JSON list of C-alpha atoms and ligand atoms in Angstrom, two decimals:
[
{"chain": "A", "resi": 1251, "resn": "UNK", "atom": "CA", "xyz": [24.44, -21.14, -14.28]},
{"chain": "A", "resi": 1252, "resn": "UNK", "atom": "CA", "xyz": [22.59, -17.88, -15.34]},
{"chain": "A", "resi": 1253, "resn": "UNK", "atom": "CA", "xyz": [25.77, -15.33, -15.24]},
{"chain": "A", "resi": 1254, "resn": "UNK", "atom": "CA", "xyz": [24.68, -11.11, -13.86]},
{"chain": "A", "resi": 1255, "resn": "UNK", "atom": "CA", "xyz": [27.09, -8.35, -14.13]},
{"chain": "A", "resi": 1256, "resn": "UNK", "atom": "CA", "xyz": [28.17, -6.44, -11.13]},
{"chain": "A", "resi": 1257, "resn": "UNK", "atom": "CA", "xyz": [28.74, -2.90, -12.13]},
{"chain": "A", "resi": 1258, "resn": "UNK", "atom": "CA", "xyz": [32.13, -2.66, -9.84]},
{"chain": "A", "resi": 1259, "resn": "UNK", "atom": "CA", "xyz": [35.19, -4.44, -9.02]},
{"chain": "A", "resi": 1260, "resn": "UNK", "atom": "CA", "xyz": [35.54, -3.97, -5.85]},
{"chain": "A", "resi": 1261, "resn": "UNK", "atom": "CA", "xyz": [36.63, -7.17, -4.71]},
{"chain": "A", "resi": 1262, "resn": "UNK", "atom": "CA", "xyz": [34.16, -7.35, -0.94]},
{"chain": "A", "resi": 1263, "resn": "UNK", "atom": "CA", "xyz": [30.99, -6.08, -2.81]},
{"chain": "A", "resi": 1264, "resn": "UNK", "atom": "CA", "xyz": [31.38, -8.75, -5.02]},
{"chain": "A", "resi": 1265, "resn": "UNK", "atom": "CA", "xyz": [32.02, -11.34, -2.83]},
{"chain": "A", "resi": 1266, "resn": "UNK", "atom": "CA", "xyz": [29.06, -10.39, -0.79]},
{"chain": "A", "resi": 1267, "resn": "UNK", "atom": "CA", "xyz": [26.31, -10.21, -3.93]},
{"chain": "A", "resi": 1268, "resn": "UNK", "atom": "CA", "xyz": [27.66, -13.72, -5.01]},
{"chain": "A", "resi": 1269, "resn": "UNK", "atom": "CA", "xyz": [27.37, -15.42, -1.75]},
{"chain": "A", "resi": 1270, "resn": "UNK", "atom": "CA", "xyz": [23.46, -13.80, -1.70]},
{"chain": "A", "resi": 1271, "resn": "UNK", "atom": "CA", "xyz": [22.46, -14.75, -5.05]},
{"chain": "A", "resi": 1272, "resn": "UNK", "atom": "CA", "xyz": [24.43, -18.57, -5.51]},
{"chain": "A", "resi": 1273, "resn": "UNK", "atom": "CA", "xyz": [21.50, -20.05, -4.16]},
{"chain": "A", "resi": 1274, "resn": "UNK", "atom": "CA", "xyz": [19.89, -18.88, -7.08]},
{"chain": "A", "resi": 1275, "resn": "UNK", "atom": "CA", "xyz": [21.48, -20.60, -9.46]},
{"chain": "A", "resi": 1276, "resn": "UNK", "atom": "CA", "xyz": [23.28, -17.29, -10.33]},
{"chain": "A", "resi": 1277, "resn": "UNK", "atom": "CA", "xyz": [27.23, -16.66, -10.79]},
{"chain": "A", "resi": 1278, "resn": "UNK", "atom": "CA", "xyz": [27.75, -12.70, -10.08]},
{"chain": "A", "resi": 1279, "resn": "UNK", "atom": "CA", "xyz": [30.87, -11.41, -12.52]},
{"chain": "A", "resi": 1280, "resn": "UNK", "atom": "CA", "xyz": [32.99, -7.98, -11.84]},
{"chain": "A", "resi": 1281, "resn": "UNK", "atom": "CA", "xyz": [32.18, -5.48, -14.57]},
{"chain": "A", "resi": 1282, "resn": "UNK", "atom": "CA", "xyz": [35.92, -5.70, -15.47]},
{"chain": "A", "resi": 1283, "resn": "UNK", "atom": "CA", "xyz": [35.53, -9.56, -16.06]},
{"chain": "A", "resi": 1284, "resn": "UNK", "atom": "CA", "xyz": [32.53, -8.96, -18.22]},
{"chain": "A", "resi": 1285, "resn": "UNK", "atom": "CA", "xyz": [35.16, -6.87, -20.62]},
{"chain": "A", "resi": 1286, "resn": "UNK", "atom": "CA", "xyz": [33.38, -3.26, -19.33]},
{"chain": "A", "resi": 1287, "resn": "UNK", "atom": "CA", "xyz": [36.38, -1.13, -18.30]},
{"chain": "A", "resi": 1288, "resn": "UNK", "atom": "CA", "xyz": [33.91, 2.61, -18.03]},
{"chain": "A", "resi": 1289, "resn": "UNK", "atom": "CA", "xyz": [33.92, 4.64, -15.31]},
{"chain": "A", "resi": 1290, "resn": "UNK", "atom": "CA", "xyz": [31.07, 6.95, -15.73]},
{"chain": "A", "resi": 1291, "resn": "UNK", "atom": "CA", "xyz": [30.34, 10.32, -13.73]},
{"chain": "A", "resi": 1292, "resn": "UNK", "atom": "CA", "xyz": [28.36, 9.87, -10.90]},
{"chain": "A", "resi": 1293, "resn": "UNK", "atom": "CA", "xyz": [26.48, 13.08, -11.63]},
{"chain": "A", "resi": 1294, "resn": "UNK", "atom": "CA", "xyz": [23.37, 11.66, -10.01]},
{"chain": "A", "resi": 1295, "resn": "UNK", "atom": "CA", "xyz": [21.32, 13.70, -7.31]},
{"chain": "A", "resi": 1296, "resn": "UNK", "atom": "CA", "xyz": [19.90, 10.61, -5.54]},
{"chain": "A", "resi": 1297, "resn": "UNK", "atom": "CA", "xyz": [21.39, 7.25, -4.81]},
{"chain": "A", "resi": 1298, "resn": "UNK", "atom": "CA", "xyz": [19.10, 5.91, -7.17]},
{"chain": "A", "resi": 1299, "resn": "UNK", "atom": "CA", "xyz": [19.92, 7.81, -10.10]},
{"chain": "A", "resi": 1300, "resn": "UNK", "atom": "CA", "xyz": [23.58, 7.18, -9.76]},
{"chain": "A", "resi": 1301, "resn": "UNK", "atom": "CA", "xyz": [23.09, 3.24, -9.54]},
{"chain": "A", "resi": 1302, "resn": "UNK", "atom": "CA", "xyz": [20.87, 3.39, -13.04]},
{"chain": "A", "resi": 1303, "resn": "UNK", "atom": "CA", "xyz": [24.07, 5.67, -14.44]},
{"chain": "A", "resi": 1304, "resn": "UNK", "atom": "CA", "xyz": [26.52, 2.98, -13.47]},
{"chain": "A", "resi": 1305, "resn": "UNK", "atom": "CA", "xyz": [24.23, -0.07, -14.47]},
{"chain": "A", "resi": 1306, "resn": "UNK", "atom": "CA", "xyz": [23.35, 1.56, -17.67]},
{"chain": "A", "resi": 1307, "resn": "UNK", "atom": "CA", "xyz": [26.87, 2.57, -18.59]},
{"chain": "A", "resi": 1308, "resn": "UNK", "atom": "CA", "xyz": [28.14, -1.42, -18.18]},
{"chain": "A", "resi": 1309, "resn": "UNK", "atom": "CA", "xyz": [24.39, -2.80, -19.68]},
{"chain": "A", "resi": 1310, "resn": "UNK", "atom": "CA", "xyz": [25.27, -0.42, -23.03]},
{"chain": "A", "resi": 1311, "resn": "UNK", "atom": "CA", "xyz": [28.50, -2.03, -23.24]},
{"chain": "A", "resi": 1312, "resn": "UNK", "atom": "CA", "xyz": [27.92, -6.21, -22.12]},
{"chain": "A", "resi": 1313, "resn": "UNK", "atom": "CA", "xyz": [23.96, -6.67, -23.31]},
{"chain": "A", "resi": 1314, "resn": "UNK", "atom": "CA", "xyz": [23.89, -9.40, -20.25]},
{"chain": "A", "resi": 1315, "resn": "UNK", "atom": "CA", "xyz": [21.83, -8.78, -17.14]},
{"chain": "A", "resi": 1316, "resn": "UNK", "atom": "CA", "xyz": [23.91, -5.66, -14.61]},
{"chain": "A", "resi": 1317, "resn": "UNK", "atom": "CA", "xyz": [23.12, -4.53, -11.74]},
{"chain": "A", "resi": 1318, "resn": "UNK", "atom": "CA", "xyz": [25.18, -1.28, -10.24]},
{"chain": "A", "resi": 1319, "resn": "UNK", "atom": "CA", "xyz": [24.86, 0.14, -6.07]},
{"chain": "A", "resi": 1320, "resn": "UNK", "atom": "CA", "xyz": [25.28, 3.33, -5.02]},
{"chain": "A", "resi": 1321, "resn": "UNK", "atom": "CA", "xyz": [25.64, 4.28, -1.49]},
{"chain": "A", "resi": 1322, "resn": "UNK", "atom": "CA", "xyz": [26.36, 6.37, 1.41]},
{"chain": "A", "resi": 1323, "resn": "UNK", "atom": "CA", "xyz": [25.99, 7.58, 4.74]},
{"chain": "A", "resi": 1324, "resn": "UNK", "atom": "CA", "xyz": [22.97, 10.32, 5.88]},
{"chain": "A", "resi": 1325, "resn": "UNK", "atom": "CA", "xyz": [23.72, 11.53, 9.14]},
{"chain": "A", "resi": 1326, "resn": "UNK", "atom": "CA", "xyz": [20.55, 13.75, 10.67]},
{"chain": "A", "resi": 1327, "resn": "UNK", "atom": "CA", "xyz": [21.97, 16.07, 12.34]},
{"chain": "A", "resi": 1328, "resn": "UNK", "atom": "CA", "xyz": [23.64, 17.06, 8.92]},
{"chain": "A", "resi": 1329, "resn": "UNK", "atom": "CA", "xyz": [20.18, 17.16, 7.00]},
{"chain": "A", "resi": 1330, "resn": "UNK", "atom": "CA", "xyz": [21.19, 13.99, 5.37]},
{"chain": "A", "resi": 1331, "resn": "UNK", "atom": "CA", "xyz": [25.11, 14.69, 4.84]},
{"chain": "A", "resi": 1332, "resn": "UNK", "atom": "CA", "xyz": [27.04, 14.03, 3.46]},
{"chain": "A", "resi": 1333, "resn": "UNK", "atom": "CA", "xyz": [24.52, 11.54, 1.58]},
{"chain": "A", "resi": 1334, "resn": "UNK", "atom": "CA", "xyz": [25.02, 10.89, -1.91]},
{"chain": "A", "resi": 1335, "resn": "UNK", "atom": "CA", "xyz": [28.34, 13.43, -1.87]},
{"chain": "A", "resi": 1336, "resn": "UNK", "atom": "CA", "xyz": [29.74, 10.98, 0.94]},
{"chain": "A", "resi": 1337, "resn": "UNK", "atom": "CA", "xyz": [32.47, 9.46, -1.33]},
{"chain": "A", "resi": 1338, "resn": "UNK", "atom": "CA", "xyz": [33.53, 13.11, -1.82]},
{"chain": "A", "resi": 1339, "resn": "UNK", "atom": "CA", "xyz": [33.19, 13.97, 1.56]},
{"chain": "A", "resi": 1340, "resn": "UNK", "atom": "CA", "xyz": [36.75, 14.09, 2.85]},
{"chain": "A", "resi": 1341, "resn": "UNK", "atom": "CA", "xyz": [40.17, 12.48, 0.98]},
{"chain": "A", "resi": 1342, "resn": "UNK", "atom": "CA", "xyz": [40.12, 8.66, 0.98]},
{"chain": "A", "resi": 1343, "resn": "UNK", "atom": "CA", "xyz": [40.80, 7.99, 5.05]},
{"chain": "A", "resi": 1344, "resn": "UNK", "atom": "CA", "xyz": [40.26, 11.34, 6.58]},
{"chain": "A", "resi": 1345, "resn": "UNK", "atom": "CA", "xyz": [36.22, 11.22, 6.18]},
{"chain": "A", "resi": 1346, "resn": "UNK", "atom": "CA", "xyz": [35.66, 9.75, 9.93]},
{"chain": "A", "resi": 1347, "resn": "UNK", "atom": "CA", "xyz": [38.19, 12.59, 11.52]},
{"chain": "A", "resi": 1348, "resn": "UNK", "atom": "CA", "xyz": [36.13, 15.18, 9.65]},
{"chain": "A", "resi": 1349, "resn": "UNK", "atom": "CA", "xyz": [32.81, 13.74, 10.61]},
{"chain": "A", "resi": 1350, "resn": "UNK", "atom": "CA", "xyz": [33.80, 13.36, 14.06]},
{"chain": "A", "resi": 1351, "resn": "UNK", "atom": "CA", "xyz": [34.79, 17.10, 14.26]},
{"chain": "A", "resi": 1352, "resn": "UNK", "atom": "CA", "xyz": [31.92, 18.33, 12.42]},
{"chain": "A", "resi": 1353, "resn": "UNK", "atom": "CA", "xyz": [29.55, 16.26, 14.95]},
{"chain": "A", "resi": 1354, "resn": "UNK", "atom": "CA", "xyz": [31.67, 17.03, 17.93]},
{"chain": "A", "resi": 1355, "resn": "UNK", "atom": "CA", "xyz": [28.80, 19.46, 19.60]},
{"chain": "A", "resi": 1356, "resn": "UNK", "atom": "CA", "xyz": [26.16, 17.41, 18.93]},
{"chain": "A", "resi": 1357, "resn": "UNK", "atom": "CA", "xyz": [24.78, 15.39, 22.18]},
{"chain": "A", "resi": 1358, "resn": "UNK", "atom": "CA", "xyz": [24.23, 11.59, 22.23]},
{"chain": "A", "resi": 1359, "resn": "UNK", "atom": "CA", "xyz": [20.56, 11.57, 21.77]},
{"chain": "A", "resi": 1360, "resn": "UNK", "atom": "CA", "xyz": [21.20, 13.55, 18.36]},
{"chain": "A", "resi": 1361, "resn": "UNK", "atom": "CA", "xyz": [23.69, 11.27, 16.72]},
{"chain": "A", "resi": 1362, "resn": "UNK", "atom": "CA", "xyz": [21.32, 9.09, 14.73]},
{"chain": "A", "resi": 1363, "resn": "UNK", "atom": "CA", "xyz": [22.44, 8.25, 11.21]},
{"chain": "A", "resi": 1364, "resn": "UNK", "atom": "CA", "xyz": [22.01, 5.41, 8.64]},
{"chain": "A", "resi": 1365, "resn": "UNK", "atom": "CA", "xyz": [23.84, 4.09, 5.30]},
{"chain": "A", "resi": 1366, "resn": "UNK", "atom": "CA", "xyz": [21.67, 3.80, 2.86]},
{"chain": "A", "resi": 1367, "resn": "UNK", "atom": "CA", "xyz": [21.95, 1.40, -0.72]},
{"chain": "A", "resi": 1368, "resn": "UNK", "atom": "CA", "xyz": [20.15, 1.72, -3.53]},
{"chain": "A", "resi": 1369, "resn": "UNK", "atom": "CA", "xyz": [20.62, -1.21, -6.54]},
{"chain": "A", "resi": 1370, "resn": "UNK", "atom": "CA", "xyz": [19.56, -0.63, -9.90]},
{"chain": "A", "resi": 1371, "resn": "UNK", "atom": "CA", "xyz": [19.20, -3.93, -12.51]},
{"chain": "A", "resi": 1372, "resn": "UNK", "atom": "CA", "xyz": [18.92, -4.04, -16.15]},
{"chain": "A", "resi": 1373, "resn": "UNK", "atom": "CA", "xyz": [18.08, -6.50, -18.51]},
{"chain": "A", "resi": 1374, "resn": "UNK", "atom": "CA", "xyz": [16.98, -7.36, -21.94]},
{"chain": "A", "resi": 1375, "resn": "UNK", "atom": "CA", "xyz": [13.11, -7.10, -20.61]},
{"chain": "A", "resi": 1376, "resn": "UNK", "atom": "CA", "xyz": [12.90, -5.35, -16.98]},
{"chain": "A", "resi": 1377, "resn": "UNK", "atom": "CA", "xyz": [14.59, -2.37, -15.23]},
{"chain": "A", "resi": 1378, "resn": "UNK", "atom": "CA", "xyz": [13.95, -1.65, -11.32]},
{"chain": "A", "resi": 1379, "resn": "UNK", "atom": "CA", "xyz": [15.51, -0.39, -8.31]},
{"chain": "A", "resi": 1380, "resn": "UNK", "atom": "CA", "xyz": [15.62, -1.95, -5.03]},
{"chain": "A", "resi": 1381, "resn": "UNK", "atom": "CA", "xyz": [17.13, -0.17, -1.57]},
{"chain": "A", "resi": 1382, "resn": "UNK", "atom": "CA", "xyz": [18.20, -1.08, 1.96]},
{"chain": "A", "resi": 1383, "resn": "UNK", "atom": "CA", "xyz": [19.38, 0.90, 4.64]},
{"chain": "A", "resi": 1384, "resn": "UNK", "atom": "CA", "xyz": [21.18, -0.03, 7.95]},
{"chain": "A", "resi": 1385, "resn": "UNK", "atom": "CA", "xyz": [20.01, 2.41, 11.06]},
{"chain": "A", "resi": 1386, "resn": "UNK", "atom": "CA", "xyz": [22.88, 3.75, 13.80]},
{"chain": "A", "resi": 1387, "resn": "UNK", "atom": "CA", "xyz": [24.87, 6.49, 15.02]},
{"chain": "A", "resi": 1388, "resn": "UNK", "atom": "CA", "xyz": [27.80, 8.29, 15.15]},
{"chain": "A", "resi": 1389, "resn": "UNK", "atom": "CA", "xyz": [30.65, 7.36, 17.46]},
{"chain": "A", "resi": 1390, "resn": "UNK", "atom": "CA", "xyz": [32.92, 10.08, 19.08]},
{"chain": "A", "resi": 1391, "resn": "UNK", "atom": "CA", "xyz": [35.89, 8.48, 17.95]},
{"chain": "A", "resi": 1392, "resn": "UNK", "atom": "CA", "xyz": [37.14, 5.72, 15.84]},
{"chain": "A", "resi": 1393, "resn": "UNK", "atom": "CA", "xyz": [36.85, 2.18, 16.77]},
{"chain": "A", "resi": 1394, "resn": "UNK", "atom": "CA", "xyz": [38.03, -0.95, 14.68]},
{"chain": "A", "resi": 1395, "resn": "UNK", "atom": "CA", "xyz": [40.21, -1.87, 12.13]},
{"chain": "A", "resi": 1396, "resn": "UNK", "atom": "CA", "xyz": [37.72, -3.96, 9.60]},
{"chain": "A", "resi": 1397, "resn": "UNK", "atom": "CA", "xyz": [35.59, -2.47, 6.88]},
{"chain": "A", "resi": 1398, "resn": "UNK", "atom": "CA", "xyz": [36.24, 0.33, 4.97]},
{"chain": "A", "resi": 1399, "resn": "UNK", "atom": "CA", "xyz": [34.73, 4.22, 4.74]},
{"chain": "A", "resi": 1400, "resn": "UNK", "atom": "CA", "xyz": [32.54, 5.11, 7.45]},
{"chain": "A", "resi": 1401, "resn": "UNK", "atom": "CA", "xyz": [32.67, 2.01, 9.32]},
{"chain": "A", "resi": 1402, "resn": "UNK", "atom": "CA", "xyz": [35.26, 2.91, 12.36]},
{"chain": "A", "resi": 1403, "resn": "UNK", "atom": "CA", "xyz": [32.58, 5.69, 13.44]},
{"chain": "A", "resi": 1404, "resn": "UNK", "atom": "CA", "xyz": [29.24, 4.07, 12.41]},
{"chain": "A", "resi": 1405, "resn": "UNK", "atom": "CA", "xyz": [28.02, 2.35, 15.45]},
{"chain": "A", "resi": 1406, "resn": "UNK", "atom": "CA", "xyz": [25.07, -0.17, 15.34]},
{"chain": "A", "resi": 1407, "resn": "UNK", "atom": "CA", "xyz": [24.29, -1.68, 19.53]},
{"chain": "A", "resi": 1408, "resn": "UNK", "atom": "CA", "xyz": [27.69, -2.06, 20.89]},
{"chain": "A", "resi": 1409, "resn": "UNK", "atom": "CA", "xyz": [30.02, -2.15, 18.17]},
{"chain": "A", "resi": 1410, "resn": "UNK", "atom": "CA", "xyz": [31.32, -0.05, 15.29]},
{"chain": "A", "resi": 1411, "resn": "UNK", "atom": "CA", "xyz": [30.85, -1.62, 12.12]},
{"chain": "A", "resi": 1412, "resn": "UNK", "atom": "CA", "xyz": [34.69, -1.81, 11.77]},
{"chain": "A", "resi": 1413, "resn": "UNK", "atom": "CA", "xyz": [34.39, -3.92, 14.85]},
{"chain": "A", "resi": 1414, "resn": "UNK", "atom": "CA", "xyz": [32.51, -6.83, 13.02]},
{"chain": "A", "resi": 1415, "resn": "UNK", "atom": "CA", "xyz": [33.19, -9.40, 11.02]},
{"chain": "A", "resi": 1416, "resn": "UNK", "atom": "CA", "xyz": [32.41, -9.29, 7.31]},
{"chain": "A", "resi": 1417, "resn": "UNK", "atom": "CA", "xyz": [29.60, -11.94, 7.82]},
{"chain": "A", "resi": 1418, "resn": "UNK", "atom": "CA", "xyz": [28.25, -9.87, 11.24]},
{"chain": "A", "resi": 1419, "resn": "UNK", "atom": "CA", "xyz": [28.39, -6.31, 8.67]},
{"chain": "A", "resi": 1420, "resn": "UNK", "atom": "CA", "xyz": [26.00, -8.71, 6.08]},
{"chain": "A", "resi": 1421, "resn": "UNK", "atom": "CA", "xyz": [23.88, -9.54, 7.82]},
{"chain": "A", "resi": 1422, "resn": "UNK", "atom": "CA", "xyz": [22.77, -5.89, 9.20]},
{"chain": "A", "resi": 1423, "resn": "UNK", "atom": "CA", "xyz": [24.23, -3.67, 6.30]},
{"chain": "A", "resi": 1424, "resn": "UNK", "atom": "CA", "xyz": [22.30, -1.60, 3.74]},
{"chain": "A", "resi": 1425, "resn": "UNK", "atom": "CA", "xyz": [23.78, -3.51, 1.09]},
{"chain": "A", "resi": 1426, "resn": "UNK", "atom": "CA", "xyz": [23.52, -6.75, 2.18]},
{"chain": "A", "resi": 1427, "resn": "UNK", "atom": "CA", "xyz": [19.54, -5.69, 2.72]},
{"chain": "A", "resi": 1428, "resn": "UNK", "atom": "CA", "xyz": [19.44, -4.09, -0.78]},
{"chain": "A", "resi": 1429, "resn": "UNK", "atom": "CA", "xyz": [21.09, -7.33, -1.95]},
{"chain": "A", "resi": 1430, "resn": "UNK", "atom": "CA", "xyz": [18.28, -9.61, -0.23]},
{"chain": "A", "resi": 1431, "resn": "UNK", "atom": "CA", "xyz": [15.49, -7.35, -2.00]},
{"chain": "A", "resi": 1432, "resn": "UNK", "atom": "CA", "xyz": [17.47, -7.94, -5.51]},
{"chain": "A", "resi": 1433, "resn": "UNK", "atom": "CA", "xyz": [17.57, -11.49, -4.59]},
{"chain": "A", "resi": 1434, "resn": "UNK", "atom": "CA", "xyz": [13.69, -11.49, -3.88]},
{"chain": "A", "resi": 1435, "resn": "UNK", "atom": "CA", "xyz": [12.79, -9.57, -7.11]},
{"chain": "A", "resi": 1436, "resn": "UNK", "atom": "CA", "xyz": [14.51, -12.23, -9.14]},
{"chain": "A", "resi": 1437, "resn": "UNK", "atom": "CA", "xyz": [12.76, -15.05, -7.97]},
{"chain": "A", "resi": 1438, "resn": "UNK", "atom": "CA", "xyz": [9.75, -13.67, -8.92]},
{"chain": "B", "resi": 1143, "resn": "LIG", "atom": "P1", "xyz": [29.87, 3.64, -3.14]},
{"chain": "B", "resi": 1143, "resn": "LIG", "atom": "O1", "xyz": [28.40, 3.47, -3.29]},
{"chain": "B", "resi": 1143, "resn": "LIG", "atom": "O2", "xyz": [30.56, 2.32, -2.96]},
{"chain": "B", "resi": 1143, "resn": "LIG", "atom": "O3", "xyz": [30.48, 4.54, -4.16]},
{"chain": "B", "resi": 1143, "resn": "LIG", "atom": "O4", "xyz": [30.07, 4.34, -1.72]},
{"chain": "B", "resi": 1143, "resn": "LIG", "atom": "C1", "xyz": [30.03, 5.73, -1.53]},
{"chain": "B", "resi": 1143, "resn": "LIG", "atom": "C2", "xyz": [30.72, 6.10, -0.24]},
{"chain": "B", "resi": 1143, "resn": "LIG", "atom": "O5", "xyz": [29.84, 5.85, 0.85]},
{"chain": "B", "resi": 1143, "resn": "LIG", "atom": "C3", "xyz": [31.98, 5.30, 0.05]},
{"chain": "B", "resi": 1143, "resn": "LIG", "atom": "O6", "xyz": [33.11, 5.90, -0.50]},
{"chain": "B", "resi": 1143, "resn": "LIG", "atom": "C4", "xyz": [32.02, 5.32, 1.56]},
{"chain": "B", "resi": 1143, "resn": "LIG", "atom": "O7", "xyz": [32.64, 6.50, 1.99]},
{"chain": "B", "resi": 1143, "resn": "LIG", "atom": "C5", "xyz": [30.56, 5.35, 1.94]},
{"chain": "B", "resi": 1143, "resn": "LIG", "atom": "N1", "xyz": [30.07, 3.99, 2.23]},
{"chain": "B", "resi": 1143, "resn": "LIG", "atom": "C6", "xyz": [29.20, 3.27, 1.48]},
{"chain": "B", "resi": 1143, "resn": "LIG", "atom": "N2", "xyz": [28.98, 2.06, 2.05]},
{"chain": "B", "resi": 1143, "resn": "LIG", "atom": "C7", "xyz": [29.74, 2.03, 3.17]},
{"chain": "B", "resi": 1143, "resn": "LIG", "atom": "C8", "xyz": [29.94, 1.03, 4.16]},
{"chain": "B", "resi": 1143, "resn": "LIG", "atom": "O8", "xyz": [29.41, -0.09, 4.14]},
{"chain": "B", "resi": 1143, "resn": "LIG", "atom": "N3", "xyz": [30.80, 1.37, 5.16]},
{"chain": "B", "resi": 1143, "resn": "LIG", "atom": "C9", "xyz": [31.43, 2.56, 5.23]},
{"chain": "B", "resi": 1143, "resn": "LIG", "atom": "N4", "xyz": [31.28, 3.52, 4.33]},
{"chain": "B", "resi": 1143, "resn": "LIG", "atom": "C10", "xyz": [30.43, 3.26, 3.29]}
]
């Protein structure tokens, strides 16, 4: 089995990218697993440039296929905020309270968002960049306990994402589409 590097070790990304790519023949590894312990600045403008920092970083240090996401939520009644910066949006667990105060004039019909993902892959021959992005809006108050970030104000039809299950979130999330794309650019 042909073995890629995930640029991250967080443990539901990578559970996610292997489940996409096994039927490819293709085991997905955790950058820490591959022996790449570097956690390099994010310094990036665009979602794209930070995923080619991150899978450049690891592919300097393991010479074996990497591929690295970047993400985040662009709300449009922000002008795309908090966007790339959405990791450094609020502290770790306050970002939906914030969000939901900062949108708490805005009426229903101008609540449209959508998380965006952007994968960049290196190897030996090829470099690209694939994306995905999951359309929604924002909720006017936290709902659900799954998921992580945004997901408890992120609403897609009925639910919050932090209302699904991690195979429901998969299935309709920007990085399970950005995944897919990866997927399709490897088969050739
Ligand atoms: P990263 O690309 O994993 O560094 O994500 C950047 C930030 O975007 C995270 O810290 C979250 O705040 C937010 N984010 C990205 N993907 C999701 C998601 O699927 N659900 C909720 N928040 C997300």
């Amino acid at each position: 089995m042909n073995k890629i590097v995930f640029a991250t070790n967080n443990a539901n990304k990578l559970r996610e990218a292997a489940e996409i790519l096994a039927p490819l023949g293709i085991e997905v590894i955790s950058q820490r697993e591959a022996g790449a312990d570097c956690e390099p600045e994010e310094n990036g403008v665009t979602f794209a440039e930070n995923a080619i920092i991150k899978a450049k970083a690891v592919y300097d240090i393991v010479n074996i296929p990497v591929f690295a996401d970047d993400s985040g939520l662009c709300v449009d009644a922000l002008e795309g905020r908090p966007g790339v910066y959405s990791a450094r949006y609020a502290p770790k667990g306050q970002e939906c309270a914030k969000l939901i105060e900062e949108m708490k004039n805005i009426p229903d019909n101008k609540r449209t968002a959508s998380f965006q993902c952007v994968i960049a892959y290196i190897d030996e021959k090829s470099s690209f960049t694939v994306s995905g992005s999951c359309c929604g809006s924002i909720g006017y108050e936290e709902k659900g306990t799954n998921g992580f970030g945004y997901d408890p104000v992120f609403v897609v039809g009925d639910k919050t994402m932090a209302e699904m299950t991690a195979e429901e979130k998969n299935e309709l999330s920007h990085r399970g589409a950005a995944l897919r794309a990866l997927c399709e650019k490897l088969k050739g």
